[in-house]
XYZ file of C-alpha atoms in Angstrom:
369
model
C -12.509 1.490 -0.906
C -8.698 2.363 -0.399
C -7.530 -1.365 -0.513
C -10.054 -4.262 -1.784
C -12.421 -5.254 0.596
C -10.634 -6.024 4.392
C -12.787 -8.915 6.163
C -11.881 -12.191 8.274
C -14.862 -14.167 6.716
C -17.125 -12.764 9.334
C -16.261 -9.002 10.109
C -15.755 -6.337 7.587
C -13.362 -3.732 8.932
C -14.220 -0.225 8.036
C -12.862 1.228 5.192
C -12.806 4.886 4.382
C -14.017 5.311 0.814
C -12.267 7.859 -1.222
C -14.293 10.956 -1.939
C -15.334 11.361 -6.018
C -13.334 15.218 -6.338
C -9.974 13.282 -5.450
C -10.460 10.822 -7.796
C -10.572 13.811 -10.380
C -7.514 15.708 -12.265
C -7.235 19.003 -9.953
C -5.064 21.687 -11.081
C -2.382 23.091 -8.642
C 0.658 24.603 -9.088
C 3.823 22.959 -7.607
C 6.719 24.587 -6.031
C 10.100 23.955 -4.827
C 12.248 25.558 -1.966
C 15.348 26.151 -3.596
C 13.807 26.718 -6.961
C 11.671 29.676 -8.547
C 10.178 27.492 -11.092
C 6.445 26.936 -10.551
C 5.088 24.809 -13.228
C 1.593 24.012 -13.837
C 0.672 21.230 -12.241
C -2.820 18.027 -11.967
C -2.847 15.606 -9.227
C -5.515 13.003 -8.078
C -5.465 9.868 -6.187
C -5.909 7.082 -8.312
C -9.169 4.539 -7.819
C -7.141 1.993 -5.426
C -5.940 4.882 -3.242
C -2.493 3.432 -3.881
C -0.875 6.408 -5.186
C -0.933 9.848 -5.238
C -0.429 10.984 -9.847
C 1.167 14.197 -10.593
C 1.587 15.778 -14.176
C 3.404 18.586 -14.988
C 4.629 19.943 -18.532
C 7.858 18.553 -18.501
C 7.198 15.144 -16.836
C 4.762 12.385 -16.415
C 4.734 9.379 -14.305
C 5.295 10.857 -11.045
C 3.571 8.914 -8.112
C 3.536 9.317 -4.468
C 3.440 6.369 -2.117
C 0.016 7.051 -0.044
C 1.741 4.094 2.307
C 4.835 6.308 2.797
C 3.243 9.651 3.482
C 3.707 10.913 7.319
C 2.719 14.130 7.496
C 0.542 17.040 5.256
C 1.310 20.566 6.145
C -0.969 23.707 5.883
C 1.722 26.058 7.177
C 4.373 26.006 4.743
C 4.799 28.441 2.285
C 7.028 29.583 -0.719
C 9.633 32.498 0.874
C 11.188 33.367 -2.276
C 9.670 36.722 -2.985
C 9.450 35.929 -7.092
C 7.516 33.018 -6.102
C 4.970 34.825 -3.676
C 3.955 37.264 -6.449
C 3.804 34.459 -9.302
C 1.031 32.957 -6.824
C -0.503 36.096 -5.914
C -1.788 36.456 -9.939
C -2.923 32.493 -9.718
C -6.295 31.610 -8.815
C -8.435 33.338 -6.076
C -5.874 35.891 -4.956
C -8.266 37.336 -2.380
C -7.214 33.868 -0.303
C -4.296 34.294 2.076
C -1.529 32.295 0.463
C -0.929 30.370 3.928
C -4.103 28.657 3.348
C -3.749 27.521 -0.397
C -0.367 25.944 -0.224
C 0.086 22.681 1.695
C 3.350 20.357 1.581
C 3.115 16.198 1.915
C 6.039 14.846 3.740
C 6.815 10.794 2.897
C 9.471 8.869 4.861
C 11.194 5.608 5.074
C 10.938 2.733 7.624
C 14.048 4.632 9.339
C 12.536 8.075 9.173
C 15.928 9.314 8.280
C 15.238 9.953 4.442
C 12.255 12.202 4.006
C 10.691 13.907 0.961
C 8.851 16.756 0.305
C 6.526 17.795 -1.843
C 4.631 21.574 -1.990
C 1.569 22.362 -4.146
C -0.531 25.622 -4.087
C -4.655 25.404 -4.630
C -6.281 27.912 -6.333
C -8.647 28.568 -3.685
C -8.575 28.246 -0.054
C -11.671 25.765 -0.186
C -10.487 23.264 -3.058
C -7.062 23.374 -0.564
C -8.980 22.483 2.642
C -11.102 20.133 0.776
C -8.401 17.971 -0.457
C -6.376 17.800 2.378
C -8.710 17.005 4.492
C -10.276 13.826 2.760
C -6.944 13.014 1.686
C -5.904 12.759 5.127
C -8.719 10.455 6.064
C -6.950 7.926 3.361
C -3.202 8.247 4.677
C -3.595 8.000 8.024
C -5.806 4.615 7.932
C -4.267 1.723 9.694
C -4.925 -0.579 7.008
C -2.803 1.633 4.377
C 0.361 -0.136 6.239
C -1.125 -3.746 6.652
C -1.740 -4.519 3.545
C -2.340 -8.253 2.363
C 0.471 -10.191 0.227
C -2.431 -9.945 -2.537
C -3.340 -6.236 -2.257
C 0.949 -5.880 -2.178
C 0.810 -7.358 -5.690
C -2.560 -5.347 -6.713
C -0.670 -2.423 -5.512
C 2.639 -3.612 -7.577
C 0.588 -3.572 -10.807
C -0.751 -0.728 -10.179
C 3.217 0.951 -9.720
C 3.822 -0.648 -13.200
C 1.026 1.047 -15.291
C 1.495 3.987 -13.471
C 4.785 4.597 -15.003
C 3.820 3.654 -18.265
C 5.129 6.716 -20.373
C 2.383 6.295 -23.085
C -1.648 4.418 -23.201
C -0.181 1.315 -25.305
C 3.029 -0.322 -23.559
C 4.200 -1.284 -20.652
C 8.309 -1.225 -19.889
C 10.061 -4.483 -18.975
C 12.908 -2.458 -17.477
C 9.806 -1.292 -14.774
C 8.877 -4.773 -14.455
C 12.294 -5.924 -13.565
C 13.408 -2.774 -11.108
C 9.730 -3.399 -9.287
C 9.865 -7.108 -9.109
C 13.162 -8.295 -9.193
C 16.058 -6.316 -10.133
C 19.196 -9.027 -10.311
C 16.573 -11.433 -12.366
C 16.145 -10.395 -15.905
C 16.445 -13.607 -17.403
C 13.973 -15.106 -15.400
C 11.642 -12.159 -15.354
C 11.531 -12.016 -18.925
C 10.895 -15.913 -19.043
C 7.906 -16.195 -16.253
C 6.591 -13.179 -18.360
C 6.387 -15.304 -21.899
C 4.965 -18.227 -19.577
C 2.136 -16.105 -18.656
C 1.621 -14.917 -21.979
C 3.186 -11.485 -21.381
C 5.598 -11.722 -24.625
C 7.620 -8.591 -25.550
C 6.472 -6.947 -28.339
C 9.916 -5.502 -29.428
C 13.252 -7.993 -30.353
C 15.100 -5.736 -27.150
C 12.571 -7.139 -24.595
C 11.699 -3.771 -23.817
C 7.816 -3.427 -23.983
C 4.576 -5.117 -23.552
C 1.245 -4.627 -25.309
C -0.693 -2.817 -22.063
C -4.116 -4.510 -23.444
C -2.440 -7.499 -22.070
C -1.332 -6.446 -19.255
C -4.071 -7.629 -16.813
C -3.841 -8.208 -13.273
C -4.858 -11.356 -13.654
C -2.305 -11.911 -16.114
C 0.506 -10.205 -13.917
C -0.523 -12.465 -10.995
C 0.238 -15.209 -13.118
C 3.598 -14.054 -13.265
C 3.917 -13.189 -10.431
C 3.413 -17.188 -9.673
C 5.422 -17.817 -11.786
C 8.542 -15.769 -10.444
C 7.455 -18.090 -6.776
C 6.580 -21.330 -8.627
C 9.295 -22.990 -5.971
C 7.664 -22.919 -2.887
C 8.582 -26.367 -1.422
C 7.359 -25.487 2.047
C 3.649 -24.225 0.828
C 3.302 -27.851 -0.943
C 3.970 -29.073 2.450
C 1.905 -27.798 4.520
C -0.456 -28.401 2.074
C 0.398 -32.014 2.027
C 0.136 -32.021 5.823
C -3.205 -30.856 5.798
C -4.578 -33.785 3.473
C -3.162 -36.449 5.801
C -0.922 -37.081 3.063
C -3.210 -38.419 0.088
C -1.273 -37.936 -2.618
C -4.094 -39.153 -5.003
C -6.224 -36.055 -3.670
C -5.657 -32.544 -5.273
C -7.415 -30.909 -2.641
C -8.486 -29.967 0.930
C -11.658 -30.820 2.505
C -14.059 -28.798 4.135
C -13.610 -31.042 7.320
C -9.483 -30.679 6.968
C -10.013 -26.716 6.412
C -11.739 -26.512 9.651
C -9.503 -28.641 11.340
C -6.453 -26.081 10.084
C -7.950 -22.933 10.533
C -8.957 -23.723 14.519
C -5.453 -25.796 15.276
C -2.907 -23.147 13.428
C -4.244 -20.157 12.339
C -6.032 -19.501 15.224
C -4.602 -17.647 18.112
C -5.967 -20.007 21.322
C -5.515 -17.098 23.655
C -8.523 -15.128 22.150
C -12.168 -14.777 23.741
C -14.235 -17.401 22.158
C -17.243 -15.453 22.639
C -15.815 -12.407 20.863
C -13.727 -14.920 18.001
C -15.300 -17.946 18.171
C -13.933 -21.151 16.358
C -14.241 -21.722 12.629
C -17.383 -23.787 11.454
C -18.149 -25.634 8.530
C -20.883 -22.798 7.274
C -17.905 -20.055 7.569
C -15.207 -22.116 5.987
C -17.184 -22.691 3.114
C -17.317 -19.042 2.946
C -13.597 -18.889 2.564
C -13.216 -21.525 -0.247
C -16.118 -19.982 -2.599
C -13.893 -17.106 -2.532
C -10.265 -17.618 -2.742
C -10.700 -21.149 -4.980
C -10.264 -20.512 -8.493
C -12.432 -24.273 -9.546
C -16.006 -23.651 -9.372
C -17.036 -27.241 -9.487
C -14.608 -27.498 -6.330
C -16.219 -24.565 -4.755
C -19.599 -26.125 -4.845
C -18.632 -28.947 -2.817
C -16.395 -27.053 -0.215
C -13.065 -27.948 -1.864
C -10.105 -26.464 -2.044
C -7.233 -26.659 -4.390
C -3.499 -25.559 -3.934
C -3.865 -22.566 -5.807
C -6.969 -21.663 -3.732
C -4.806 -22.688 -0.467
C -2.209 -19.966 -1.707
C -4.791 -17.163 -2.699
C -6.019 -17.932 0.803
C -2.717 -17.349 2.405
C -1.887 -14.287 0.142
C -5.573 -12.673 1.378
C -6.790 -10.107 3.917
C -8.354 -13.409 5.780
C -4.748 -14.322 6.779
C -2.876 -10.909 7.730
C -0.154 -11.598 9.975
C -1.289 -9.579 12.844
C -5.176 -9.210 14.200
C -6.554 -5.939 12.144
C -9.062 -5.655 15.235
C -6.136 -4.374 17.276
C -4.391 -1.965 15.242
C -6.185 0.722 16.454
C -6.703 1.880 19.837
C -8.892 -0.984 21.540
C -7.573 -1.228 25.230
C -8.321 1.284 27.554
C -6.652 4.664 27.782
C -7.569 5.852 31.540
C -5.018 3.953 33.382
C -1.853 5.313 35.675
C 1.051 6.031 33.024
C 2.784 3.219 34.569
C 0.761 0.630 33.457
C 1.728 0.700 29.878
C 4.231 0.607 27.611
C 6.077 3.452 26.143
C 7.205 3.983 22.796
C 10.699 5.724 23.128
C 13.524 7.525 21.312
C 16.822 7.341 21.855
C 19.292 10.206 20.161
C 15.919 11.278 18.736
C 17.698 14.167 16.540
C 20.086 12.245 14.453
C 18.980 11.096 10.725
C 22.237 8.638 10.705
C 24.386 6.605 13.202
C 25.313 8.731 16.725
C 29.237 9.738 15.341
C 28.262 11.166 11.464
C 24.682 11.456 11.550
C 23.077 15.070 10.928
C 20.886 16.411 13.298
C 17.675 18.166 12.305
C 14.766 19.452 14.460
C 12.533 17.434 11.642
C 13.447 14.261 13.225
C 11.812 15.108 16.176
C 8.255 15.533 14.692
C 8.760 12.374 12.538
C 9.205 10.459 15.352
C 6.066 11.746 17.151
C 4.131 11.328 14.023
C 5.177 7.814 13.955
C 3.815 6.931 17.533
C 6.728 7.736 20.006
C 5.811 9.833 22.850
C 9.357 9.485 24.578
C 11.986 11.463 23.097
C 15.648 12.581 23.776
C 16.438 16.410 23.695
C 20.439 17.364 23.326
Protein backbone atom coordinates (compact mmCIF):
# COMPACT_ATOMS: atom_id res chain seq x y z
CA UNK A 1 0.00 0.00 0.00
CA UNK A 2 1.22 3.74 -0.30
CA UNK A 3 0.67 4.53 3.48
CA UNK A 4 0.02 1.53 6.13
CA UNK A 5 -3.25 0.27 6.09
CA UNK A 6 -6.16 3.38 6.22
CA UNK A 7 -9.35 1.95 8.19
CA UNK A 8 -11.83 3.43 10.96
CA UNK A 9 -12.13 -0.05 12.71
CA UNK A 10 -14.87 -0.97 10.35
CA UNK A 11 -14.15 0.36 6.72
CA UNK A 12 -10.96 -0.03 4.87
CA UNK A 13 -10.51 2.86 2.47
CA UNK A 14 -9.02 1.93 -0.81
CA UNK A 15 -5.59 2.12 -1.28
CA UNK A 16 -3.80 2.07 -4.57
CA UNK A 17 -0.97 -0.45 -4.32
CA UNK A 18 2.21 0.49 -5.97
CA UNK A 19 2.99 -1.46 -9.10
CA UNK A 20 6.32 -4.03 -8.68
CA UNK A 21 8.46 -2.09 -11.94
CA UNK A 22 8.36 1.21 -9.73
CA UNK A 23 9.54 -0.33 -6.90
CA UNK A 24 12.65 -1.29 -9.15
CA UNK A 25 15.99 0.86 -9.98
CA UNK A 26 15.00 2.25 -13.64
CA UNK A 27 17.58 3.95 -15.56
CA UNK A 28 16.83 7.47 -17.03
CA UNK A 29 18.78 10.16 -17.85
CA UNK A 30 18.17 13.54 -16.10
CA UNK A 31 18.32 16.92 -17.54
CA UNK A 32 18.33 20.46 -16.64
CA UNK A 33 17.06 23.67 -18.50
CA UNK A 34 19.81 25.88 -18.14
CA UNK A 35 22.38 23.15 -18.13
CA UNK A 36 23.85 20.75 -20.94
CA UNK A 37 24.91 18.22 -18.50
CA UNK A 38 22.89 15.00 -18.74
CA UNK A 39 24.13 12.55 -16.29
CA UNK A 40 23.15 9.06 -15.98
CA UNK A 41 20.59 8.69 -13.86
CA UNK A 42 18.13 5.41 -11.47
CA UNK A 43 15.00 6.34 -9.82
CA UNK A 44 12.25 4.21 -8.07
CA UNK A 45 9.69 4.82 -5.52
CA UNK A 46 10.60 3.39 -2.43
CA UNK A 47 8.22 0.45 -0.67
CA UNK A 48 6.12 3.11 1.53
CA UNK A 49 5.47 5.27 -1.55
CA UNK A 50 6.89 8.07 0.58
CA UNK A 51 9.51 9.20 -1.67
CA UNK A 52 10.52 9.34 -4.96
CA UNK A 53 15.11 8.02 -4.84
CA UNK A 54 17.29 9.37 -7.46
CA UNK A 55 21.06 8.41 -8.03
CA UNK A 56 23.27 9.92 -10.21
CA UNK A 57 27.24 9.69 -10.44
CA UNK A 58 28.01 12.57 -8.57
CA UNK A 59 25.30 12.42 -5.83
CA UNK A 60 23.23 10.20 -3.71
CA UNK A 61 20.49 10.84 -1.35
CA UNK A 62 18.25 12.75 -3.45
CA UNK A 63 14.46 12.24 -2.60
CA UNK A 64 11.34 13.70 -3.87
CA UNK A 65 8.38 14.38 -1.64
CA UNK A 66 5.48 12.13 -3.38
CA UNK A 67 3.19 14.47 -0.82
CA UNK A 68 4.54 17.63 -2.53
CA UNK A 69 4.31 16.66 -6.16
CA UNK A 70 1.46 18.70 -8.21
CA UNK A 71 1.87 18.07 -11.50
CA UNK A 72 3.89 15.36 -14.11
CA UNK A 73 4.41 16.64 -17.56
CA UNK A 74 4.70 14.65 -20.89
CA UNK A 75 5.24 17.77 -22.98
CA UNK A 76 8.35 19.21 -21.89
CA UNK A 77 11.38 18.76 -23.55
CA UNK A 78 15.19 19.65 -23.54
CA UNK A 79 15.59 22.85 -26.26
CA UNK A 80 19.20 23.06 -26.06
CA UNK A 81 20.23 21.59 -29.36
CA UNK A 82 23.55 19.69 -27.65
CA UNK A 83 21.12 18.14 -25.44
CA UNK A 84 18.56 16.91 -28.18
CA UNK A 85 21.33 15.01 -30.02
CA UNK A 86 22.99 13.55 -26.67
CA UNK A 87 19.34 11.93 -26.31
CA UNK A 88 18.88 11.09 -29.79
CA UNK A 89 22.06 8.31 -29.39
CA UNK A 90 20.30 7.12 -25.85
CA UNK A 91 18.00 4.35 -25.80
CA UNK A 92 15.29 3.61 -28.48
CA UNK A 93 15.98 6.55 -30.75
CA UNK A 94 13.24 5.50 -33.16
CA UNK A 95 10.80 7.08 -30.17
CA UNK A 96 9.90 10.73 -30.65
CA UNK A 97 11.77 12.48 -27.88
CA UNK A 98 8.37 14.31 -26.77
CA UNK A 99 7.21 11.07 -25.54
CA UNK A 100 10.32 9.81 -23.49
CA UNK A 101 10.96 12.87 -21.45
CA UNK A 102 8.49 13.86 -18.71
CA UNK A 103 9.13 16.65 -15.91
CA UNK A 104 7.54 16.31 -12.06
CA UNK A 105 6.62 19.64 -10.71
CA UNK A 106 6.48 19.75 -6.50
CA UNK A 107 5.17 22.85 -4.68
CA UNK A 108 4.68 24.31 -1.32
CA UNK A 109 1.50 24.93 0.77
CA UNK A 110 1.69 28.57 -0.93
CA UNK A 111 2.27 27.34 -4.44
CA UNK A 112 4.67 30.15 -4.82
CA UNK A 113 7.99 28.02 -4.63
CA UNK A 114 7.92 25.26 -7.18
CA UNK A 115 10.53 22.71 -8.34
CA UNK A 116 11.25 20.94 -11.22
CA UNK A 117 12.59 18.01 -12.09
CA UNK A 118 13.11 16.46 -15.99
CA UNK A 119 14.11 12.84 -16.75
CA UNK A 120 14.22 11.15 -20.23
CA UNK A 121 13.11 7.15 -20.60
CA UNK A 122 14.74 5.13 -22.86
CA UNK A 123 11.72 4.08 -24.53
CA UNK A 124 8.45 5.59 -25.09
CA UNK A 125 6.70 2.56 -23.22
CA UNK A 126 8.95 2.33 -19.93
CA UNK A 127 8.05 6.46 -20.05
CA UNK A 128 4.25 5.95 -20.31
CA UNK A 129 4.43 3.11 -17.97
CA UNK A 130 5.89 4.95 -15.15
CA UNK A 131 4.09 7.93 -15.32
CA UNK A 132 1.13 6.60 -15.47
CA UNK A 133 1.16 4.28 -12.29
CA UNK A 134 3.11 6.84 -10.68
CA UNK A 135 0.38 9.16 -11.09
CA UNK A 136 -2.16 6.82 -9.60
CA UNK A 137 0.15 7.19 -6.23
CA UNK A 138 0.47 11.17 -6.21
CA UNK A 139 -2.70 12.14 -6.85
CA UNK A 140 -4.42 9.88 -3.97
CA UNK A 141 -6.24 11.81 -1.37
CA UNK A 142 -4.78 9.99 1.36
CA UNK A 143 -1.03 11.00 0.25
CA UNK A 144 -2.02 14.53 2.03
CA UNK A 145 -3.98 13.12 5.12
CA UNK A 146 -1.69 11.26 6.51
CA UNK A 147 -1.94 10.00 10.26
CA UNK A 148 0.42 11.59 13.11
CA UNK A 149 1.86 7.84 13.04
CA UNK A 150 2.35 7.35 9.27
CA UNK A 151 3.97 11.32 9.65
CA UNK A 152 6.59 9.69 11.89
CA UNK A 153 6.83 6.32 9.63
CA UNK A 154 7.31 8.71 6.88
CA UNK A 155 10.02 10.83 9.08
CA UNK A 156 12.12 7.66 9.47
CA UNK A 157 11.89 6.87 6.37
CA UNK A 158 13.44 10.78 5.33
CA UNK A 159 16.28 9.83 7.80
CA UNK A 160 17.58 6.54 6.21
CA UNK A 161 17.00 7.88 3.04
CA UNK A 162 19.74 10.31 3.39
CA UNK A 163 21.99 8.05 4.92
CA UNK A 164 25.22 8.59 2.73
CA UNK A 165 26.48 4.96 3.31
CA UNK A 166 24.55 1.12 4.44
CA UNK A 167 26.05 1.42 8.17
CA UNK A 168 25.22 4.95 9.86
CA UNK A 169 22.81 7.13 10.27
CA UNK A 170 23.67 11.20 10.74
CA UNK A 171 22.57 12.96 13.93
CA UNK A 172 22.89 16.29 12.12
CA UNK A 173 19.69 14.62 9.82
CA UNK A 174 18.06 13.68 12.91
CA UNK A 175 18.20 17.09 14.38
CA UNK A 176 17.36 19.29 10.97
CA UNK A 177 14.21 16.63 10.50
CA UNK A 178 13.03 16.60 14.02
CA UNK A 179 13.98 19.50 15.74
CA UNK A 180 16.45 21.89 14.57
CA UNK A 181 16.99 24.51 17.74
CA UNK A 182 17.13 21.14 20.09
CA UNK A 183 20.40 19.39 19.88
CA UNK A 184 20.91 18.86 23.36
CA UNK A 185 17.79 17.32 23.88
CA UNK A 186 17.74 15.39 20.66
CA UNK A 187 20.89 13.86 21.36
CA UNK A 188 19.63 12.99 25.01
CA UNK A 189 15.98 11.37 24.09
CA UNK A 190 18.23 9.50 21.49
CA UNK A 191 20.66 7.76 24.34
CA UNK A 192 17.24 7.22 26.33
CA UNK A 193 16.00 5.14 23.60
CA UNK A 194 19.08 3.40 23.18
CA UNK A 195 20.13 5.28 20.02
CA UNK A 196 23.81 6.16 21.44
CA UNK A 197 26.29 7.83 19.02
CA UNK A 198 28.80 5.76 17.93
CA UNK A 199 31.45 8.56 17.40
CA UNK A 200 32.78 11.08 20.57
CA UNK A 201 31.29 14.19 17.96
CA UNK A 202 27.69 12.83 18.25
CA UNK A 203 27.66 12.55 14.70
CA UNK A 204 26.47 8.96 13.74
CA UNK A 205 24.40 6.07 14.70
CA UNK A 206 24.86 2.35 14.09
CA UNK A 207 21.80 2.00 11.24
CA UNK A 208 21.27 -1.78 12.61
CA UNK A 209 19.81 0.11 15.42
CA UNK A 210 18.04 2.33 13.92
CA UNK A 211 14.53 0.73 13.99
CA UNK A 212 11.32 2.34 13.73
CA UNK A 213 10.37 1.06 16.66
CA UNK A 214 13.32 2.36 18.22
CA UNK A 215 12.92 5.92 16.54
CA UNK A 216 9.30 6.02 17.82
CA UNK A 217 10.66 5.69 21.08
CA UNK A 218 12.37 8.77 20.59
CA UNK A 219 10.24 10.26 19.13
CA UNK A 220 8.22 9.85 22.68
CA UNK A 221 10.65 10.80 24.14
CA UNK A 222 11.21 14.31 22.39
CA UNK A 223 6.90 14.66 23.54
CA UNK A 224 7.27 12.91 26.93
CA UNK A 225 5.45 16.36 28.34
CA UNK A 226 2.15 16.12 27.25
CA UNK A 227 0.20 17.33 30.34
CA UNK A 228 -3.06 17.67 28.46
CA UNK A 229 -3.00 13.86 26.91
CA UNK A 230 -2.61 12.61 30.74
CA UNK A 231 -5.71 14.51 31.20
CA UNK A 232 -7.93 13.54 29.13
CA UNK A 233 -6.82 10.36 29.89
CA UNK A 234 -7.51 10.90 33.50
CA UNK A 235 -10.96 12.19 32.55
CA UNK A 236 -11.84 9.20 30.87
CA UNK A 237 -11.14 6.83 34.00
CA UNK A 238 -13.44 8.89 36.22
CA UNK A 239 -10.38 9.80 37.87
CA UNK A 240 -8.99 6.43 39.47
CA UNK A 241 -5.74 7.13 40.00
CA UNK A 242 -5.03 3.52 41.25
CA UNK A 243 -6.10 2.31 37.61
CA UNK A 244 -3.46 2.39 34.74
CA UNK A 245 -5.96 1.95 32.24
CA UNK A 246 -9.24 2.47 30.29
CA UNK A 247 -12.05 0.15 30.19
CA UNK A 248 -13.79 -1.26 27.45
CA UNK A 249 -17.08 0.30 28.90
CA UNK A 250 -15.14 3.95 29.35
CA UNK A 251 -13.70 3.48 25.60
CA UNK A 252 -17.14 3.23 24.33
CA UNK A 253 -18.42 5.82 26.34
CA UNK A 254 -15.44 8.25 24.72
CA UNK A 255 -15.48 7.26 21.35
CA UNK A 256 -19.60 7.90 20.97
CA UNK A 257 -19.57 11.28 23.37
CA UNK A 258 -16.23 13.02 21.72
CA UNK A 259 -14.90 11.55 18.89
CA UNK A 260 -17.92 11.12 17.26
CA UNK A 261 -19.40 13.70 15.04
CA UNK A 262 -23.43 13.60 16.29
CA UNK A 263 -24.48 15.13 13.02
CA UNK A 264 -23.69 11.90 10.99
CA UNK A 265 -26.34 9.23 9.65
CA UNK A 266 -26.47 6.55 12.18
CA UNK A 267 -27.44 4.12 9.69
CA UNK A 268 -24.46 4.89 7.45
CA UNK A 269 -21.89 5.49 10.90
CA UNK A 270 -23.50 3.94 13.48
CA UNK A 271 -22.32 4.26 17.22
CA UNK A 272 -19.31 2.44 18.61
CA UNK A 273 -20.03 -1.03 20.33
CA UNK A 274 -18.27 -3.03 22.67
CA UNK A 275 -17.35 -5.85 19.79
CA UNK A 276 -15.71 -2.84 17.61
CA UNK A 277 -13.91 -1.15 20.42
CA UNK A 278 -12.28 -4.14 21.33
CA UNK A 279 -11.12 -4.11 17.86
CA UNK A 280 -9.36 -0.85 18.44
CA UNK A 281 -7.50 -1.80 21.70
CA UNK A 282 -6.05 -5.30 20.30
CA UNK A 283 -4.46 -3.07 17.92
CA UNK A 284 -3.08 0.13 19.08
CA UNK A 285 -2.28 -1.39 22.92
CA UNK A 286 1.16 -2.37 23.23
CA UNK A 287 0.20 -5.00 26.71
CA UNK A 288 -1.09 -8.16 25.46
CA UNK A 289 -2.41 -9.37 28.74
CA UNK A 290 -4.38 -5.89 28.64
CA UNK A 291 -5.51 -6.55 25.18
CA UNK A 292 -7.14 -9.77 26.12
CA UNK A 293 -9.39 -8.24 28.49
CA UNK A 294 -10.31 -5.03 26.43
CA UNK A 295 -7.88 -2.71 28.26
CA UNK A 296 -6.20 0.01 27.39
CA UNK A 297 -3.12 1.68 28.63
CA UNK A 298 -1.82 5.34 28.11
CA UNK A 299 0.56 4.43 25.64
CA UNK A 300 -2.16 2.49 23.75
CA UNK A 301 -4.54 5.72 24.31
CA UNK A 302 -1.69 7.76 22.45
CA UNK A 303 -0.96 5.17 19.57
CA UNK A 304 -4.73 5.42 19.25
CA UNK A 305 -4.75 9.11 18.87
CA UNK A 306 -1.56 9.15 16.63
CA UNK A 307 -3.55 6.38 14.16
CA UNK A 308 -5.50 6.45 10.89
CA UNK A 309 -8.68 5.57 13.33
CA UNK A 310 -8.49 9.21 14.58
CA UNK A 311 -7.65 11.51 11.41
CA UNK A 312 -8.82 14.86 11.99
CA UNK A 313 -11.19 15.10 9.17
CA UNK A 314 -13.72 12.12 7.83
CA UNK A 315 -11.47 10.24 4.96
CA UNK A 316 -15.04 9.21 3.52
CA UNK A 317 -15.39 12.78 2.30
CA UNK A 318 -12.25 13.71 0.79
CA UNK A 319 -13.21 12.72 -2.38
CA UNK A 320 -16.05 13.68 -4.39
CA UNK A 321 -19.20 12.19 -2.44
CA UNK A 322 -22.04 14.87 -2.87
CA UNK A 323 -23.64 15.28 -5.96
CA UNK A 324 -22.24 17.10 -8.96
CA UNK A 325 -25.56 17.85 -11.15
CA UNK A 326 -26.79 20.81 -9.35
CA UNK A 327 -27.25 24.70 -10.66
CA UNK A 328 -23.63 26.33 -10.21
CA UNK A 329 -25.16 28.36 -7.60
CA UNK A 330 -25.68 25.91 -5.20
CA UNK A 331 -22.14 25.35 -4.24
CA UNK A 332 -19.24 26.72 -3.18
CA UNK A 333 -16.44 27.99 -5.22
CA UNK A 334 -12.91 27.71 -4.73
CA UNK A 335 -11.41 31.14 -5.87
CA UNK A 336 -8.24 33.10 -6.67
CA UNK A 337 -7.55 36.32 -6.06
CA UNK A 338 -4.32 38.07 -7.97
CA UNK A 339 -3.99 34.48 -9.23
CA UNK A 340 -0.56 35.40 -11.15
CA UNK A 341 1.61 36.62 -8.40
CA UNK A 342 4.16 34.03 -6.60
CA UNK A 343 4.67 36.85 -3.69
CA UNK A 344 2.67 39.69 -1.98
CA UNK A 345 0.52 42.09 -4.70
CA UNK A 346 3.48 45.18 -4.66
CA UNK A 347 6.96 42.81 -5.25
CA UNK A 348 5.64 39.60 -6.16
CA UNK A 349 6.64 38.10 -9.74
CA UNK A 350 4.13 37.14 -11.97
CA UNK A 351 4.33 33.92 -13.95
CA UNK A 352 1.72 32.21 -16.20
CA UNK A 353 2.80 28.91 -13.97
CA UNK A 354 0.82 30.18 -11.17
CA UNK A 355 -2.15 29.93 -12.97
CA UNK A 356 -2.03 26.11 -13.63
CA UNK A 357 -0.85 25.51 -10.00
CA UNK A 358 -3.73 26.93 -8.78
CA UNK A 359 -6.10 24.87 -10.98
CA UNK A 360 -4.18 21.82 -10.15
CA UNK A 361 -4.75 22.53 -6.60
CA UNK A 362 -8.67 22.67 -6.86
CA UNK A 363 -9.54 26.38 -7.72
CA UNK A 364 -11.78 26.81 -10.57
CA UNK A 365 -12.10 30.73 -10.05
CA UNK A 366 -9.25 32.65 -11.13
CA UNK A 367 -8.17 36.34 -11.73
CA UNK A 368 -6.70 37.27 -15.24
CA UNK A 369 -4.61 40.83 -15.37
Amino acid sequence: AVVSTQSTGKTKIPVPAIKPHLLQWKRMMKWEEDSIATPICDIRVEENGFFIEYVTQDMEGNVIDVAHICDIRTDKCPKDPKTIENFKHVGDSDDPLSERCFQIVTCDQKFTENQFYNFMAFSKKDCKMFVDDLSTICYHFLNSNLSQMDIIRKMHKRILLSSKDDKHVSIKEIIKITAKDEKKKVIECLKTAGLKSIDKKNDHLNKDKFTFDNFYKFYKEMLQDRPEITKVFDEIKAGNSRRNYITLDQMVEFLNKFQRDPRLNEILFPHHNKDGTKKLIQAYECDKSKQKIGQLTLDGFINYLMSPDNLPVNIFNLPVFQSMNEPLSHYFINSSHNTYLTGDQFSGKSTVEMYRQCLLSGCRCIELD
